[in-house]
PDB file of C-alpha atoms in Angstrom:
ATOM      1  CA  THR A 800       7.565  22.354 -14.914  1.00  0.00           C
ATOM      2  CA  ALA A 801      10.828  24.119 -13.384  1.00  0.00           C
ATOM      3  CA  GLN A 802      11.664  22.134 -10.043  1.00  0.00           C
ATOM      4  CA  ILE A 803      13.971  22.556  -7.228  1.00  0.00           C
ATOM      5  CA  ASN A 804      14.605  20.116  -4.474  1.00  0.00           C
ATOM      6  CA  GLY A 805      11.647  19.045  -5.959  1.00  0.00           C
ATOM      7  CA  VAL A 806       9.276  21.092  -5.459  1.00  0.00           C
ATOM      8  CA  GLY A 807       6.779  23.604  -8.925  1.00  0.00           C
ATOM      9  CA  THR A 808       4.554  25.055  -8.983  1.00  0.00           C
ATOM     10  CA  LYS A 809       2.350  22.574 -10.874  1.00  0.00           C
ATOM     11  CA  PRO A 810       3.681  19.106 -12.724  1.00  0.00           C
ATOM     12  CA  ASP A 811       4.612  18.545 -15.949  1.00  0.00           C
ATOM     13  CA  LEU A 812       2.282  14.214 -15.583  1.00  0.00           C
ATOM     14  CA  VAL A 813      -1.044  13.712 -16.929  1.00  0.00           C
ATOM     15  CA  GLY A 814      -2.998  12.853 -14.929  1.00  0.00           C
ATOM     16  CA  GLU A 815      -6.369  12.588 -12.217  1.00  0.00           C
ATOM     17  CA  LYS A 816      -5.619  14.007  -8.383  1.00  0.00           C
ATOM     18  CA  CYS A 817      -6.030  10.999  -6.113  1.00  0.00           C
ATOM     19  CA  GLY A 818      -6.531  11.291  -1.772  1.00  0.00           C
ATOM     20  CA  ILE A 819      -5.353   8.232   0.907  1.00  0.00           C
ATOM     21  CA  MET A 820      -6.294   9.137   4.824  1.00  0.00           C
ATOM     22  CA  PHE A 821      -3.241   8.702   6.307  1.00  0.00           C
ATOM     23  CA  HIS A 822      -2.865   8.182  10.618  1.00  0.00           C
ATOM     24  CA  VAL A 823      -0.206  10.321  11.673  1.00  0.00           C
ATOM     25  CA  THR A 824       1.935   8.131  14.254  1.00  0.00           C
ATOM     26  CA  THR A 825       5.877   7.763  14.750  1.00  0.00           C
ATOM     27  CA  ALA A 826       6.799   5.646  11.355  1.00  0.00           C
ATOM     28  CA  LYS A 827       9.634   6.503   8.962  1.00  0.00           C
ATOM     29  CA  LYS A 828       7.873   6.571   4.901  1.00  0.00           C
ATOM     30  CA  MET A 829       4.657   6.612   3.995  1.00  0.00           C
ATOM     31  CA  LEU A 830       2.568   3.590   4.186  1.00  0.00           C
ATOM     32  CA  VAL A 831       0.130   2.167   1.987  1.00  0.00           C
ATOM     33  CA  SER A 832      -1.958  -0.229   3.584  1.00  0.00           C
ATOM     34  CA  VAL A 833      -2.997  -3.585   0.941  1.00  0.00           C
ATOM     35  CA  GLU A 834      -5.703  -3.655   2.305  1.00  0.00           C
ATOM     36  CA  ARG A 835      -7.269  -0.378   2.569  1.00  0.00           C
ATOM     37  CA  LEU A 836      -6.565   0.097  -1.126  1.00  0.00           C
ATOM     38  CA  THR A 837      -8.287  -3.595  -1.864  1.00  0.00           C
ATOM     39  CA  ALA A 838     -11.226  -2.311   0.249  1.00  0.00           C
ATOM     40  CA  ALA A 839     -11.470   0.537  -2.335  1.00  0.00           C
ATOM     41  CA  GLY A 840     -12.005  -0.968  -5.312  1.00  0.00           C
ATOM     42  CA  ASN A 841      -8.004  -1.106  -6.669  1.00  0.00           C
ATOM     43  CA  LEU A 842      -6.571  -4.738  -7.646  1.00  0.00           C
ATOM     44  CA  VAL A 843      -2.945  -4.850  -6.509  1.00  0.00           C
ATOM     45  CA  THR A 844      -0.277  -6.895  -8.153  1.00  0.00           C
ATOM     46  CA  PHE A 845       2.581  -7.869  -7.485  1.00  0.00           C
ATOM     47  CA  GLY A 846       5.088  -9.589 -10.253  1.00  0.00           C
ATOM     48  CA  PRO A 847       8.306 -10.478 -10.997  1.00  0.00           C
ATOM     49  CA  THR A 848       9.612  -7.077 -12.393  1.00  0.00           C
ATOM     50  CA  ASN A 849       8.258  -3.173 -12.254  1.00  0.00           C
ATOM     51  CA  GLU A 850       5.968  -4.176 -15.681  1.00  0.00           C
ATOM     52  CA  HIS A 851       4.007  -6.482 -13.813  1.00  0.00           C
ATOM     53  CA  CYS A 852       4.042  -4.295 -10.233  1.00  0.00           C
ATOM     54  CA  PHE A 853       1.215  -2.040 -10.681  1.00  0.00           C
ATOM     55  CA  ILE A 854      -3.161  -1.372  -8.932  1.00  0.00           C
ATOM     56  CA  GLU A 855      -5.283  -1.077 -10.886  1.00  0.00           C
ATOM     57  CA  ASN A 856      -8.911   0.640 -10.232  1.00  0.00           C
ATOM     58  CA  LEU A 857     -10.891  -1.676 -11.050  1.00  0.00           C
ATOM     59  CA  GLN A 858     -13.840  -0.220 -11.962  1.00  0.00           C
ATOM     60  CA  THR A 859     -11.821   2.790 -14.059  1.00  0.00           C
ATOM     61  CA  GLN A 860      -8.838   0.215 -15.011  1.00  0.00           C
ATOM     62  CA  ARG A 861      -6.907   2.992 -14.916  1.00  0.00           C
ATOM     63  CA  ARG A 862      -2.658   1.655 -13.244  1.00  0.00           C
ATOM     64  CA  ILE A 863      -0.175   3.730 -10.577  1.00  0.00           C
ATOM     65  CA  MET A 864       2.798   1.923 -11.404  1.00  0.00           C
ATOM     66  CA  MET A 865       5.094   0.083  -8.640  1.00  0.00           C
ATOM     67  CA  LYS A 866       9.101  -0.111  -8.796  1.00  0.00           C
ATOM     68  CA  LYS A 867      10.370  -2.732  -6.933  1.00  0.00           C
ATOM     69  CA  ARG A 868      13.475  -1.434  -5.181  1.00  0.00           C
ATOM     70  CA  GLY A 869      16.008  -3.569  -2.734  1.00  0.00           C
ATOM     71  CA  GLY A 870      12.584  -6.012  -2.109  1.00  0.00           C
ATOM     72  CA  VAL A 871      10.386  -3.287  -1.622  1.00  0.00           C
ATOM     73  CA  TYR A 872       7.237  -1.798  -3.718  1.00  0.00           C
ATOM     74  CA  GLU A 873       6.981   2.080  -4.197  1.00  0.00           C
ATOM     75  CA  VAL A 874       5.071   4.376  -6.180  1.00  0.00           C
ATOM     76  CA  GLU A 875       6.266   8.365  -6.572  1.00  0.00           C
ATOM     77  CA  VAL A 876       4.078  10.644  -6.748  1.00  0.00           C
ATOM     78  CA  MET A 877       3.902  14.559  -6.739  1.00  0.00           C
ATOM     79  CA  PHE A 878       2.370  15.944  -3.096  1.00  0.00           C
ATOM     80  CA  GLN A 879       0.492  18.873  -4.074  1.00  0.00           C
ATOM     81  CA  ILE A 880       0.960  21.224  -0.903  1.00  0.00           C
ATOM     82  CA  GLY A 881      -0.818  24.502  -1.110  1.00  0.00           C
ATOM     83  CA  GLU A 882       0.019  25.967  -4.382  1.00  0.00           C
ATOM     84  CA  THR A 883       2.159  24.082  -4.889  1.00  0.00           C
ATOM     85  CA  TRP A 884       3.608  20.513  -5.501  1.00  0.00           C
ATOM     86  CA  LYS A 885       5.934  17.683  -3.962  1.00  0.00           C
ATOM     87  CA  LYS A 886       7.588  14.173  -4.648  1.00  0.00           C
ATOM     88  CA  GLY A 887       7.910  12.084  -2.210  1.00  0.00           C
ATOM     89  CA  THR A 888       6.915   7.777  -2.378  1.00  0.00           C
ATOM     90  CA  LEU A 889       4.510   5.274  -1.244  1.00  0.00           C
ATOM     91  CA  THR A 890       5.549   1.799  -0.384  1.00  0.00           C
ATOM     92  CA  ILE A 891       3.239  -0.418  -0.605  1.00  0.00           C
ATOM     93  CA  ASP A 892       2.832  -2.436   2.292  1.00  0.00           C
ATOM     94  CA  SER A 893       0.945  -5.608   2.547  1.00  0.00           C
ATOM     95  CA  GLY A 894       0.993  -6.213   6.992  1.00  0.00           C
ATOM     96  CA  ALA A 895       0.173  -3.128   7.649  1.00  0.00           C
ATOM     97  CA  GLU A 896      -3.381  -2.807   7.842  1.00  0.00           C
ATOM     98  CA  GLU A 897      -3.764   0.789   7.635  1.00  0.00           C
ATOM     99  CA  ASN A 898      -2.253   4.234   5.747  1.00  0.00           C
ATOM    100  CA  VAL A 899       0.017   5.507   7.984  1.00  0.00           C
ATOM    101  CA  MET A 900       2.416   8.468   7.812  1.00  0.00           C
ATOM    102  CA  PRO A 901       5.303  10.266   9.673  1.00  0.00           C
ATOM    103  CA  LYS A 902       4.635  13.092  12.287  1.00  0.00           C
ATOM    104  CA  GLY A 903       5.571  16.637  11.410  1.00  0.00           C
ATOM    105  CA  TRP A 904       5.675  16.062   7.690  1.00  0.00           C
ATOM    106  CA  TYR A 905       4.142  18.026   5.220  1.00  0.00           C
ATOM    107  CA  ASP A 906       2.565  20.466   7.690  1.00  0.00           C
ATOM    108  CA  GLN A 907       0.767  22.540   5.586  1.00  0.00           C
ATOM    109  CA  ILE A 908      -1.508  19.793   4.909  1.00  0.00           C
ATOM    110  CA  GLU A 909      -5.020  19.962   7.555  1.00  0.00           C
ATOM    111  CA  LEU A 910      -4.326  17.842  10.554  1.00  0.00           C
ATOM    112  CA  MET A 911      -7.605  16.092  11.098  1.00  0.00           C
ATOM    113  CA  GLU A 912      -9.057  14.858  14.734  1.00  0.00           C
ATOM    114  CA  LYS A 913      -8.022  11.163  15.214  1.00  0.00           C
ATOM    115  CA  LYS A 914      -9.879   7.801  15.864  1.00  0.00           C
ATOM    116  CA  ASP A 915     -10.115   7.220  18.981  1.00  0.00           C
ATOM    117  CA  GLY A 916      -9.807   3.189  19.887  1.00  0.00           C
ATOM    118  CA  ILE A 917      -7.162   3.059  16.964  1.00  0.00           C
ATOM    119  CA  ARG A 918      -3.517   2.116  18.634  1.00  0.00           C
ATOM    120  CA  PHE A 919      -0.484   1.505  16.352  1.00  0.00           C
ATOM    121  CA  MET A 920       2.198  -0.624  16.618  1.00  0.00           C
ATOM    122  CA  GLY A 921       5.812  -0.863  14.812  1.00  0.00           C
ATOM    123  CA  ALA A 922       6.676  -4.130  13.944  1.00  0.00           C
ATOM    124  CA  ASP A 923       9.319  -4.419  16.759  1.00  0.00           C
ATOM    125  CA  GLY A 924       5.774  -4.399  18.349  1.00  0.00           C
ATOM    126  CA  SER A 925       6.416  -0.979  18.883  1.00  0.00           C
ATOM    127  CA  ASP A 926       4.056   2.297  20.108  1.00  0.00           C
ATOM    128  CA  LEU A 927       4.314   4.204  16.888  1.00  0.00           C
ATOM    129  CA  GLY A 928       1.593   6.447  18.190  1.00  0.00           C
ATOM    130  CA  ASN A 929      -1.755   8.326  16.920  1.00  0.00           C
ATOM    131  CA  TYR A 930      -1.958  11.831  16.395  1.00  0.00           C
ATOM    132  CA  GLY A 931      -4.712  12.540  14.394  1.00  0.00           C
ATOM    133  CA  ARG A 932      -4.468  12.348   9.061  1.00  0.00           C
ATOM    134  CA  LYS A 933      -3.916  13.671   6.827  1.00  0.00           C
ATOM    135  CA  LEU A 934      -5.412  13.891   3.300  1.00  0.00           C
ATOM    136  CA  MET A 935      -2.591  13.400   1.032  1.00  0.00           C
ATOM    137  CA  GLU A 936      -3.320  14.494  -2.436  1.00  0.00           C
ATOM    138  CA  PHE A 937      -1.291  13.286  -5.382  1.00  0.00           C
ATOM    139  CA  ILE A 938      -0.534  12.434  -9.144  1.00  0.00           C
ATOM    140  CA  PRO A 939       0.948   9.276  -9.014  1.00  0.00           C
ATOM    141  CA  VAL A 940       3.987  10.112 -11.989  1.00  0.00           C
ATOM    142  CA  ALA A 941       4.532   6.410 -13.380  1.00  0.00           C
ATOM    143  CA  GLU A 942       1.108   5.852 -14.094  1.00  0.00           C
ATOM    144  CA  PHE A 943      -0.232   3.804 -16.605  1.00  0.00           C
ATOM    145  CA  ASN A 944      -4.499   3.589 -18.439  1.00  0.00           C
ATOM    146  CA  ALA A 945      -5.084   0.647 -19.157  1.00  0.00           C
ATOM    147  CA  GLY A 946      -2.225  -0.709 -19.889  1.00  0.00           C
ATOM    148  CA  PHE A 947      -0.827   2.462 -22.375  1.00  0.00           C
ATOM    149  CA  PRO A 948       1.436   5.064 -21.478  1.00  0.00           C
ATOM    150  CA  ARG A 949      -0.305   8.384 -21.124  1.00  0.00           C
ATOM    151  CA  ARG A 950       1.429  11.368 -21.950  1.00  0.00           C
ATOM    152  CA  ALA A 951       3.903  12.997 -20.703  1.00  0.00           C
TER     153      ALA A 951
END
């Protein structure tokens, strides 16, 4: 795909689209809860090297590889924003109870009603707000299926 500033019309990736529901807050980045990943039927493995760090769907055995950067585990993705695709990063967070994303990111994606009665708190105890939810669809950039790389 020809890309300008991380935006393209279709990624040159082989893989199935994924989707994660995020709560919109004043978080600084997109955090994906390990609790939510495992509740959805995934195994999350953190290992000593990048090849040991992955998210595997237990039903399909599809693997999404994580990269460790400075003590943080991340997944590189291409988000579908309407008819275009944009590069992004998901931070896999073992301390988060919910998936959260910053308010004001990806305004083209429909903002759904917030779940009442839910408060989000930062690691420092600050209130992160609760502004609604967005279903983010994406294709992982580093995807493996049953341990074998897919063609790029």
